[in-house]
Coordinates of C-alpha atoms in Angstrom, one line a residue:
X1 CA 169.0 346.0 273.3
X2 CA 167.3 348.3 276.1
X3 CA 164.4 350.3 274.4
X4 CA 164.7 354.0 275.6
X5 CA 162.3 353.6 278.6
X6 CA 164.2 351.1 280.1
X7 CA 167.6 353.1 279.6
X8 CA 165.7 355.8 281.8
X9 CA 165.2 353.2 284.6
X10 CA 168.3 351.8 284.9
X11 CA 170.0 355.6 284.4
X12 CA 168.3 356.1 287.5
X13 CA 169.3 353.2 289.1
X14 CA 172.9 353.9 288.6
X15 CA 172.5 357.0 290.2
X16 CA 172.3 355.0 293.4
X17 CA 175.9 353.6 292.5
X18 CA 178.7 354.8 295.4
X19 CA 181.4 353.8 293.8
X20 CA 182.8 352.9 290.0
X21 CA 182.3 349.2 288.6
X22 CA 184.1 347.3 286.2
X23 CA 182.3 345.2 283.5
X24 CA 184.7 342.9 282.0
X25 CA 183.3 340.5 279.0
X26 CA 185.0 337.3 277.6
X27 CA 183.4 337.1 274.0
X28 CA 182.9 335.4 271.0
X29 CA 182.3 336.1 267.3
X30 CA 178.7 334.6 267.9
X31 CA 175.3 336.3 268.2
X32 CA 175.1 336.4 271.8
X33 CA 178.5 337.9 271.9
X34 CA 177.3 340.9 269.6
X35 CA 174.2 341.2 272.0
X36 CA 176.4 341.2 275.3
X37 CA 178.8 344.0 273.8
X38 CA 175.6 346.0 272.9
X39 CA 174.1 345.3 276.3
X40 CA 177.5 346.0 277.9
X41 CA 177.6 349.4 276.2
X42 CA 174.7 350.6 276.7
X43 CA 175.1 350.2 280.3
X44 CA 178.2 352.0 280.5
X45 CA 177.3 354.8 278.6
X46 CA 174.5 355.6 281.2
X47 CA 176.7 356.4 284.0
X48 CA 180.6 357.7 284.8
X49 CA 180.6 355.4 287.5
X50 CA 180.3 352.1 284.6
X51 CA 183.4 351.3 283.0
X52 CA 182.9 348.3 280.6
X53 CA 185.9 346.1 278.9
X54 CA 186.1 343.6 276.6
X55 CA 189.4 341.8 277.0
X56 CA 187.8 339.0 279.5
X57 CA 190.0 336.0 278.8
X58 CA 187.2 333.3 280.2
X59 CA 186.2 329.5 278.6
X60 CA 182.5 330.7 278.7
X61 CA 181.7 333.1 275.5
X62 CA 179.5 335.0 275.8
X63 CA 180.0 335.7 279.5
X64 CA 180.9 338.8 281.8
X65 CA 181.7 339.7 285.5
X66 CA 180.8 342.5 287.7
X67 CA 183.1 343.8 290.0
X68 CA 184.0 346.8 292.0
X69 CA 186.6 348.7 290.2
X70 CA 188.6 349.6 294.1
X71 CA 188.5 345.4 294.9
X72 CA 188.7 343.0 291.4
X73 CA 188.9 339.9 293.8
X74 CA 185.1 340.5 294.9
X75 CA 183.1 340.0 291.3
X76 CA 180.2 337.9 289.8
X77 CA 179.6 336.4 286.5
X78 CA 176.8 336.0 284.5
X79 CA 176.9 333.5 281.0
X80 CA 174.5 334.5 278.4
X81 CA 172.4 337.5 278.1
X82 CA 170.6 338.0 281.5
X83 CA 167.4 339.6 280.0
X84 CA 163.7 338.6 280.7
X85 CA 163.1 337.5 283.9
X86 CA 167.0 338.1 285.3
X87 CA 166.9 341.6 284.0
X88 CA 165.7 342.9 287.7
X89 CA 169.1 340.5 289.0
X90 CA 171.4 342.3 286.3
X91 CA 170.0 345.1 287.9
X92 CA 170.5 344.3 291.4
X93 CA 174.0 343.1 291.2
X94 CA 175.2 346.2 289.3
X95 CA 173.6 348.3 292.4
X96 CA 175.5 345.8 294.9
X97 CA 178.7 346.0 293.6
X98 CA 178.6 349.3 293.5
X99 CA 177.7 349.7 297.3
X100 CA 174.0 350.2 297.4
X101 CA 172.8 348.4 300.6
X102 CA 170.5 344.9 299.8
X103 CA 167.2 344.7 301.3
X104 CA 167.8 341.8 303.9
X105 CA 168.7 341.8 307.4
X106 CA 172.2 342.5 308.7
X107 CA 171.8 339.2 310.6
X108 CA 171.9 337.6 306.8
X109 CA 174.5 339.5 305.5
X110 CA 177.1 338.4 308.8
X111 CA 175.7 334.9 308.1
X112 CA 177.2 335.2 304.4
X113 CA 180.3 336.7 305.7
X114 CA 181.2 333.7 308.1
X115 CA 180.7 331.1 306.0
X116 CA 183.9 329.0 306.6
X117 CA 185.2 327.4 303.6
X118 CA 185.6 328.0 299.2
X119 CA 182.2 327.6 297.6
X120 CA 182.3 327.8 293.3
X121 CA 178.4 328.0 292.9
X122 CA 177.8 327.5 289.1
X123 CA 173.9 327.5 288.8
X124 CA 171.8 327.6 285.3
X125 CA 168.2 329.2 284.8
X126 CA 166.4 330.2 282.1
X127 CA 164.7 333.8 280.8
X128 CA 161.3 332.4 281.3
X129 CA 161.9 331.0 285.0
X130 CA 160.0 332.9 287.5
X131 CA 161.7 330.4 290.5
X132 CA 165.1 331.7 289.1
X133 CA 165.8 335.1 290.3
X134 CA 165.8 334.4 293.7
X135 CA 168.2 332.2 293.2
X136 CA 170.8 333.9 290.8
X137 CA 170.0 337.3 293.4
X138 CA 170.9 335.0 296.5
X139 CA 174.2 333.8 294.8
X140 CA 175.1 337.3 293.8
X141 CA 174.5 338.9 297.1
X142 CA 176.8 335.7 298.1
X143 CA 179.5 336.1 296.0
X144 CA 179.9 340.0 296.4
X145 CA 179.8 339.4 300.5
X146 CA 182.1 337.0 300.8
X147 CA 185.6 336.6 299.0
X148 CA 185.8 332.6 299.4
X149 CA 182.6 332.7 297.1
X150 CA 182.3 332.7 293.4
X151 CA 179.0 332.7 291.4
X152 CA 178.5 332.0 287.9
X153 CA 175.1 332.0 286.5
X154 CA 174.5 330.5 283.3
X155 CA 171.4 330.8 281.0
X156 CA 170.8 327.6 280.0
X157 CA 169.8 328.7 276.7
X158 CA 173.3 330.2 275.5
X159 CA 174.9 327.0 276.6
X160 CA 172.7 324.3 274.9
X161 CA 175.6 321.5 275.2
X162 CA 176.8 322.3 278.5
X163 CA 173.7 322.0 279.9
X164 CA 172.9 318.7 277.8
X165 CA 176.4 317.4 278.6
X166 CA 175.8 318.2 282.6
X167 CA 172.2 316.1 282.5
X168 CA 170.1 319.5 283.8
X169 CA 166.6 319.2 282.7
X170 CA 165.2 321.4 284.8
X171 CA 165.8 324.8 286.8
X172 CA 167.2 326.6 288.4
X173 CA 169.6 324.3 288.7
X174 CA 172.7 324.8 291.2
X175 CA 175.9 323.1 291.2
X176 CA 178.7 323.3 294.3
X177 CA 182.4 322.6 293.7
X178 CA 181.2 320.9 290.7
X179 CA 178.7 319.2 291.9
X180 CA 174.9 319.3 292.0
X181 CA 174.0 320.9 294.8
X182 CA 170.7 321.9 294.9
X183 CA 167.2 322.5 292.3
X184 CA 164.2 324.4 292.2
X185 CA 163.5 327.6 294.1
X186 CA 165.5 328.7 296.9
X187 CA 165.9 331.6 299.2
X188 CA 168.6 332.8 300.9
X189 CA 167.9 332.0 303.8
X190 CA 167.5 328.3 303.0
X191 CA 170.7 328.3 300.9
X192 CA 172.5 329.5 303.9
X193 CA 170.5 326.9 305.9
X194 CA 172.3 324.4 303.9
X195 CA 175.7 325.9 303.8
X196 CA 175.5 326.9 307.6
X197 CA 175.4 323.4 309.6
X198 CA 175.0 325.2 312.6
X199 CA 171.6 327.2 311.5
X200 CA 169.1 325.0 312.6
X201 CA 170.3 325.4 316.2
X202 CA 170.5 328.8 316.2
X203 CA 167.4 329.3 314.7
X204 CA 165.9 326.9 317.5
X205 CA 167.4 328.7 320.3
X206 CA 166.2 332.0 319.2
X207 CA 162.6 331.0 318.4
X208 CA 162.8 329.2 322.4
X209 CA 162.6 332.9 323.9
X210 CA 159.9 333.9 322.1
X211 CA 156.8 334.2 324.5
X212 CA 153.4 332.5 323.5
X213 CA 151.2 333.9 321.2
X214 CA 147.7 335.0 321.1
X215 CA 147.4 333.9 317.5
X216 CA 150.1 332.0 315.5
X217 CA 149.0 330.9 311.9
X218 CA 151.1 328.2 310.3
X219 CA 151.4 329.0 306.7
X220 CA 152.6 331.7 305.3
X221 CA 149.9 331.9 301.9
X222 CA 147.1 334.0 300.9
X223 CA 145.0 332.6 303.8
X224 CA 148.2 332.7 306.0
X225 CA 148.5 336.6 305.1
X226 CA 144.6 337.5 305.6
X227 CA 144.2 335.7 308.7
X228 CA 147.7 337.2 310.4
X229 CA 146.7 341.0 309.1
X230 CA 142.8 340.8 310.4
X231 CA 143.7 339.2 314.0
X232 CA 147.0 341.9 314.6
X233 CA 144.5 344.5 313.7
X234 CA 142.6 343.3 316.3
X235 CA 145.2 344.0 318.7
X236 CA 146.2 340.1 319.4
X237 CA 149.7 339.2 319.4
X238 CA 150.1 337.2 316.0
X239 CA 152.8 335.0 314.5
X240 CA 153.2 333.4 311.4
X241 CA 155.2 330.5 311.1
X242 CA 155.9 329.5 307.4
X243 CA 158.6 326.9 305.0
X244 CA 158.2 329.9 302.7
X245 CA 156.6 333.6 302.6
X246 CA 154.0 333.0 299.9
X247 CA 153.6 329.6 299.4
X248 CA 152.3 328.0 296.1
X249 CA 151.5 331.4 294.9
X250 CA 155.1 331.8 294.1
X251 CA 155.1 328.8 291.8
X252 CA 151.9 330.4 289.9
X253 CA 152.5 332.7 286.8
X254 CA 149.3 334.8 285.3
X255 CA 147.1 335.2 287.3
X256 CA 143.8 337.3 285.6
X257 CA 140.7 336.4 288.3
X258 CA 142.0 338.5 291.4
X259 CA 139.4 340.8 291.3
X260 CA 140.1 344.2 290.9
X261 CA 143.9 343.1 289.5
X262 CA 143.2 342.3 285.6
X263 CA 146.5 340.8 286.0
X264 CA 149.8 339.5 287.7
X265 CA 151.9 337.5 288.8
X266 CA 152.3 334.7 291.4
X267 CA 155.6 335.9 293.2
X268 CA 154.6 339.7 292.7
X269 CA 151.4 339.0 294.3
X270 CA 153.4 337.3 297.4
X271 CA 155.8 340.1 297.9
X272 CA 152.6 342.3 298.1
X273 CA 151.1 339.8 300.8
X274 CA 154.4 340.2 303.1
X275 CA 154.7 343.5 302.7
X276 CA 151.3 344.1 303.8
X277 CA 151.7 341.5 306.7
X278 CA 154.9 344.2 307.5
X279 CA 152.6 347.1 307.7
X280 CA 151.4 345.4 311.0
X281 CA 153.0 343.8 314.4
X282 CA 153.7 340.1 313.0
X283 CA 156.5 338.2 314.1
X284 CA 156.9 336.4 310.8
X285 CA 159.1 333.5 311.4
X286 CA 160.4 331.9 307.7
X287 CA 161.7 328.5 306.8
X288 CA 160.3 326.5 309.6
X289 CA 158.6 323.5 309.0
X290 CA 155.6 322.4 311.4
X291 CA 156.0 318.5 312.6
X292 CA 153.5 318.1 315.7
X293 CA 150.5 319.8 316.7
X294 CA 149.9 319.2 320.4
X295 CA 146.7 320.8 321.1
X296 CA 145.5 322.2 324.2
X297 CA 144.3 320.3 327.2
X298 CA 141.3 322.7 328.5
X299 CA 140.3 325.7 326.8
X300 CA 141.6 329.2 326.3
X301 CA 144.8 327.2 327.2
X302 CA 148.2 327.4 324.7
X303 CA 148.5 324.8 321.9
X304 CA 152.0 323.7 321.0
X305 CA 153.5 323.7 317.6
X306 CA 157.0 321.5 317.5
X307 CA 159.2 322.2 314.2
X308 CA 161.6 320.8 312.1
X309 CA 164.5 322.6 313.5
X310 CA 164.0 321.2 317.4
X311 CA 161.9 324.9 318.1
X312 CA 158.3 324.7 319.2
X313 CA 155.9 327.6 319.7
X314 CA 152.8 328.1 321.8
X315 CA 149.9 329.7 321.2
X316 CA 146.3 330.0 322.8
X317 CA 144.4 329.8 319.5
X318 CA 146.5 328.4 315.9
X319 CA 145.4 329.2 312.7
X320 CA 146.5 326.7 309.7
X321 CA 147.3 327.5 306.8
X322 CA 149.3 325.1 305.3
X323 CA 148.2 324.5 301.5
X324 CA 149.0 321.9 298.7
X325 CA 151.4 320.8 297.3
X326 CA 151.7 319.4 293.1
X327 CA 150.2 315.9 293.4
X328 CA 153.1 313.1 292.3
X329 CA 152.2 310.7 289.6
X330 CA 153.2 307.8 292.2
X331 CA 154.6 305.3 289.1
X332 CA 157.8 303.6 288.7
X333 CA 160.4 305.9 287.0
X334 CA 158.8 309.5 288.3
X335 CA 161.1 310.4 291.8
X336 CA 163.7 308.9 289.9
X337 CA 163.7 310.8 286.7
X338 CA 162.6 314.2 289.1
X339 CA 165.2 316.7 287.2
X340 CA 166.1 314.5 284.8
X341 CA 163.3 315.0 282.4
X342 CA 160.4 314.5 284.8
X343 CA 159.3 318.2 285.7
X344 CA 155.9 320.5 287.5
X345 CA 156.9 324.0 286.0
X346 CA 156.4 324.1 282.0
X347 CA 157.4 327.9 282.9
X348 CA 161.0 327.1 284.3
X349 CA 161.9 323.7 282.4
X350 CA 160.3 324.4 279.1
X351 CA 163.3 326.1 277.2
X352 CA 165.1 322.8 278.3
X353 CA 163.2 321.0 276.1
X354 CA 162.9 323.2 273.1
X355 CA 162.6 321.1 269.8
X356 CA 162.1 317.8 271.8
X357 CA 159.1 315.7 272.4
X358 CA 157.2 316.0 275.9
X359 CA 154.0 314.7 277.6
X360 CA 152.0 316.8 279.5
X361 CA 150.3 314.5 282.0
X362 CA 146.5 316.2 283.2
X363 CA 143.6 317.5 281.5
X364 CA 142.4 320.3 284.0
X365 CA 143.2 324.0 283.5
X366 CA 146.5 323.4 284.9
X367 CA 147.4 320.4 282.5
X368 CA 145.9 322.3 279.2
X369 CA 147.9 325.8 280.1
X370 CA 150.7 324.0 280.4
X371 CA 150.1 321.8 277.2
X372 CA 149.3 325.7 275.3
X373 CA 152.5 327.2 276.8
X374 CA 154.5 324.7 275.6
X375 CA 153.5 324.1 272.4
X376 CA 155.0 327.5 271.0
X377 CA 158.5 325.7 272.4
X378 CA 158.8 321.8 272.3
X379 CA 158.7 319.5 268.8
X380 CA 155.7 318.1 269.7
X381 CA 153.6 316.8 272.9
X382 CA 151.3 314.6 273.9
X383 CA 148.4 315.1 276.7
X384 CA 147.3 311.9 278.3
X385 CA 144.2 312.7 280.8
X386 CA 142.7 310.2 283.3
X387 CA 139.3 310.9 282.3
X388 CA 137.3 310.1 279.9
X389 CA 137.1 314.2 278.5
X390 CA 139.2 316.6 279.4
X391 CA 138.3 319.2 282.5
X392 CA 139.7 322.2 281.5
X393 CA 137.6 325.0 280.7
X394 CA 136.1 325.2 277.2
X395 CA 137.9 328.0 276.3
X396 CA 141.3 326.6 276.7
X397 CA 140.5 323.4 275.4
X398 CA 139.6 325.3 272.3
X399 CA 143.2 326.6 272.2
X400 CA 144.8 323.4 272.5
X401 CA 142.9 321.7 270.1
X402 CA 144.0 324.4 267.5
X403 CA 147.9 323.5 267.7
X404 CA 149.2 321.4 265.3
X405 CA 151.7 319.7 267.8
X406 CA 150.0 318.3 270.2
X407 CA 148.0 314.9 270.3
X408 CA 145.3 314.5 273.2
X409 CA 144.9 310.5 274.6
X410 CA 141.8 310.1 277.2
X411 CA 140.6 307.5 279.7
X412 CA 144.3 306.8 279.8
X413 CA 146.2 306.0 283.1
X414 CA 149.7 306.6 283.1
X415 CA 151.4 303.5 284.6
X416 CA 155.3 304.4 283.9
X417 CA 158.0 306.5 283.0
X418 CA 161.0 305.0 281.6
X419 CA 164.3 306.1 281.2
X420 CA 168.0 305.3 279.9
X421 CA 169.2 305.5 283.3
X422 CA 170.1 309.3 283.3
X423 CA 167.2 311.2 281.6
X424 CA 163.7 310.3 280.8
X425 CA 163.2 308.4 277.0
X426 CA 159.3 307.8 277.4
X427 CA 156.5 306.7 279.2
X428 CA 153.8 303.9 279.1
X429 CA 150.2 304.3 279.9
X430 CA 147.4 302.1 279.8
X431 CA 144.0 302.3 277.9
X432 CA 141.6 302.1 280.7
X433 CA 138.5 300.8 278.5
X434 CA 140.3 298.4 276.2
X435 CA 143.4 297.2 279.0
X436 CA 145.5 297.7 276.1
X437 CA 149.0 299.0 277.6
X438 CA 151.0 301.6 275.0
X439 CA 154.5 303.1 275.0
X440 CA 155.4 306.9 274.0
X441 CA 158.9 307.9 273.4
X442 CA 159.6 311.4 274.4
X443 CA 162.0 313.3 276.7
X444 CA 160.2 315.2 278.9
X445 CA 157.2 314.2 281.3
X446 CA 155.4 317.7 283.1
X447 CA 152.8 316.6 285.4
X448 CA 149.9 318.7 286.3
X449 CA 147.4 316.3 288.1
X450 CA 146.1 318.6 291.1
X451 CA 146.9 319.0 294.9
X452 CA 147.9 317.3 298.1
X453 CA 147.4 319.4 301.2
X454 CA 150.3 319.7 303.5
X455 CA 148.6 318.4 306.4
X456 CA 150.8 314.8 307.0
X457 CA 151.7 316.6 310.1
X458 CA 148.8 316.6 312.0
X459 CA 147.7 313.0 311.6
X460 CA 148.2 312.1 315.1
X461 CA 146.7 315.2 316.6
X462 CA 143.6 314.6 317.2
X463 CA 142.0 316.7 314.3
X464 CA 139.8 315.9 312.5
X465 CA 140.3 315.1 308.4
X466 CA 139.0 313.4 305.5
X467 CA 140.3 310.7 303.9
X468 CA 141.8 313.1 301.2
X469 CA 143.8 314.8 304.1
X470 CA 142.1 317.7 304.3
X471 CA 141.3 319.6 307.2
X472 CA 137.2 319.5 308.3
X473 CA 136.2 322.8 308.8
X474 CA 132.9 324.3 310.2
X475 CA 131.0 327.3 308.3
X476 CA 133.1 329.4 310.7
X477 CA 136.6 327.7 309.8
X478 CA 136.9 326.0 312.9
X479 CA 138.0 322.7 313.0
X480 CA 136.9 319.4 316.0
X481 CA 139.6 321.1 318.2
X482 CA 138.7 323.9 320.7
X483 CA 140.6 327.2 319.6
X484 CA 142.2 325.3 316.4
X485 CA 141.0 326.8 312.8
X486 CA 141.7 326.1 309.5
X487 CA 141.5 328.2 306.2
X488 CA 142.8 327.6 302.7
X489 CA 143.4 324.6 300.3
X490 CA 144.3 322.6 303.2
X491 CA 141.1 322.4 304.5
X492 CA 137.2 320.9 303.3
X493 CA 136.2 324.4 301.6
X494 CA 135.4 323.4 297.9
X495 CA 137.2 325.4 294.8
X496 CA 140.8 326.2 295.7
X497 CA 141.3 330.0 294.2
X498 CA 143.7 332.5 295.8
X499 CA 141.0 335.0 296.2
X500 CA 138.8 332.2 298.2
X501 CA 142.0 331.2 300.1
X502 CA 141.9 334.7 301.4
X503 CA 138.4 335.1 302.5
X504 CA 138.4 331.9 304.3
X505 CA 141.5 333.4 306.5
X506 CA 139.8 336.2 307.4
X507 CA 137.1 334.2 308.3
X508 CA 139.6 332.0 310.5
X509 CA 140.6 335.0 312.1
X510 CA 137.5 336.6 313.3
X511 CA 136.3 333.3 314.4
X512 CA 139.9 333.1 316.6
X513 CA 138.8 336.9 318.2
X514 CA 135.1 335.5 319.2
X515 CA 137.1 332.1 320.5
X516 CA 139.6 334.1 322.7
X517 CA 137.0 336.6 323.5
X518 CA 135.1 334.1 325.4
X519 CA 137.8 331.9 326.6
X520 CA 140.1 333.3 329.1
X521 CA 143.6 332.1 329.3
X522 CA 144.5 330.1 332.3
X523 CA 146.8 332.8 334.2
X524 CA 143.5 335.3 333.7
X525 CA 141.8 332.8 335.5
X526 CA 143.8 332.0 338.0
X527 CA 144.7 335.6 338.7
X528 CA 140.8 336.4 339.0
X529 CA 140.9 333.2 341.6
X530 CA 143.5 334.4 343.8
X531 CA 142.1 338.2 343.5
X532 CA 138.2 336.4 345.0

């Protein structure tokens, strides 16, 4: 199963083992169970410190657990083949439970060792899922830090009728106790948010003693990460405060017109933007949300940002950052269908509908890819686009119109999706020159109709936005408020590319060093009064 250059990668991974781990597989006399005992093997044979077994005795076939051969009560299990995508988490967890040390802080790992309680996490992802691996690597690191919790992650895939029989539609897909607990892309951090009642407090009192800042951007994107970088090398003191290091890059896959980068991908690029924010004196400040601005009353003086969490931070020039969001369909049957056949990443969800028979609603770039990605998957889909043609460039519309399973409907507005009550069975749309109102039956609905900026926040602050809620800029990125700029897709700035997104924070952020430059803060100037 491993091709000879990736047996030289992981044989030098396991050299980083400090102490022997047990494999132990419960198997079948399927496919997948042939594949795990090869995979199994392999593994073992690359290092003394691998035993692997095959007298697992567990309901799930194929499946297999990881677990330190000095402590079998510390282990985690993985259902299905955990190639693709989850090979680097495979990876990961044979290098934990063998006592090489996990990037993230010690303050995480005594937050995973006094969680109070049993937690059975049983969570399902698919090969294809680029939100998953954070996810399946959180609940690893989890599981093998903490006896009171078990992890078993399942690929969806291998276990077509237990993931039909539990309703998940999309992923990754986390269940508690046997329970859903939780979907879509989480870190740690916010999975021990949830877990840890008493985080939000903590994290409140600790972000009370910070001081003010010089410069604090809010968001923690492309624009985020270019404006933070050029104002610290400035020699300001800088903050960023963000819901998530990254932002909607790490819901992006290809990505082929960063210049210079013929290609990659959306969550690679973002660990490359934080570690080049770490390169430089930024107090990066993750999982807060921003719920107030209150500005400045004279200038130079310290703006205030209040949070989700009860924190607030001050600083004498902000910088936001905040980006877009997927836009919702806004029609009867889409929040209540949302995982249940209603889905934004044709990436993550599409092996869930393999064979089946989906809509793809938009006819932009976005709509189309998705449309071309999931033809190679689904039964058949249909593309309903507002306009009268689609938007999407010519190139891809070429593709699309080449598959044989897809049908495209224009000047169509979507008006409904329906549903049996637990998953999606079709939708109804309306022809908008003739009236004429039709029904589609299918199972799966992925919308791809644009962006909503993240700016709801700000509505009573006194800054200015359009009707759109985006965030009026000048040339110079400065907004109607006095030390207050704005870069990114939250803002006016036309065409919403990563590589723009970028320029326009740097841009924010020299126009912050001329603003604080010329404005003195108010204890300058009352020291220079007192010194007179």
């Amino acid at each position: 199963m491993l091709d000879e250059n990736l047996k030289q990668q992981l044989s030098q991974y396991l050299g980083m083992l400090r102490e022997p781990i047990e494999l132990v597989a419960s198997l079948g006399d399927d496919a997948k169970s042939a594949e795990t005992r090869d995979l199994l093997t392999q593994i073992a044979a690359l290092s003394d410190k691998v035993t692997a077994r095959f007298d697992g005795d567990d309901a799930r076939k194929p499946s297999f657990i990881i677990r330190r051969a000095s402590n079998t009560e510390v282990w985690v299990r993985f259902a299905g083949v955990p190639l693709g995508h989850e090979f680097t988490s495979l990876v990961l967890a044979l290098l934990w439970t063998g006592g090489h040390p996990p990037k993230v802080s010690d303050e995480v790992l005594d937050q995973i060792r006094q969680l109070e309680g049993n937690f059975d996490f049983e969570m399902y992802f698919s090969l294809s899922c680029h939100n998953c691996p954070d996810v399946v690597q959180a609940l690893t690191l989890m599981a093998l830090y903490n006896p009171r919790i078990n992890a078993t992650l399942i690929e969806g895939g291998a276990f077509k009728d237990e993931v039909e029989g539990r309703g998940v539609l999309a992923v990754p897909a986390v269940f508690l106790n046997g329970e859903m607990w939780g979907s879509g892309k989480m870190s740690i951090e916010e999975i021990l948010g949830k877990l840890d009642k008493g985080a939000n407090a903590k994290a409140a009192a600790k972000l009370a003693d910070k001081k003010p800042f010089e410069v604090l951007v809010i968001g923690g994107g492309p624009a985020g990460a270019s404006a933070a970088i050029y104002t610290a090398r400035k020699g300001f003191s800088t903050g960023i405060a963000a819901e998530r290091m990254g932002g909607q890059v790490m819901d992006t896959m290809g990505i082929e017109n960063f210049i210079s980068v013929p290609y990659t991908e959306g969550p690679k690029l973002a660990a490359a933007l934080e570690q080049h924010v770490g390169e430089y004196d930024i107090d990066t400040m993750n999982l807060l949300r921003a719920e107030k601005l209150i500005p400045a009353t004279e200038a130079g003086g310290y703006h205030e940002v209040q949070f989700s969490n009860g924190a607030s931070l001050r600083a004498r020039s902000l910088i936001l950052t905040t980006g877009a969001r997927w836009r919702n369909l806004g029609v009867p049957g889409e929040a209540e269908y949302r995982t249940k056949g209603v889905a934004y990443c044709p990436h993550c969800d599409g092996p869930l509908f393999k064979g089946k028979r989906v809509a793809v609603i938009g006819g932009g770039n976005s709509g189309v890819e998705a449309a071309i990605d999931l033809a190679n998957i689904v039964g058949h889909i249909t593309l309903i686009e507002f306009d009268a043609r689609l938007r999407a460039d010519q190139v891809l519309q070429d593709k699309l119109r080449s598959m044989k399973n897809v049908d495209i409907i224009v000047s169509a507005q979507t008006t409904e999706v329906t549903g049996d009550g637990e998953k999606v069975n079709g939708l109804t749309y309306k022809n908008r020159e003739s009236g004429e109102e039709h029904h589609v039956e299918l199972e799966g609905v992925f919308v791809q109709i644009g962006l909503v900026p993240n700016t709801e926040w700000l509505k009573d602050s006194g800054l200015e936005m359009t009707r759109f809620g985006e965030i009026v800029i000048d040339g110079k990125a400065a907004t109607n408020l006095p030390g207050v700029f704005a870069a990114g897709d939250a803002t006016t700035v036309p065409y919403k590319q990563i590589i723009i997104a970028m320029g326009e924070g740097s841009k924010a952020a020299l126009s912050a060093f001329d603003y604080l430059i010329r404005n003195e803060a108010p204890e300058e100037i009352a020291q220079a009064a007192q010194a007179a």
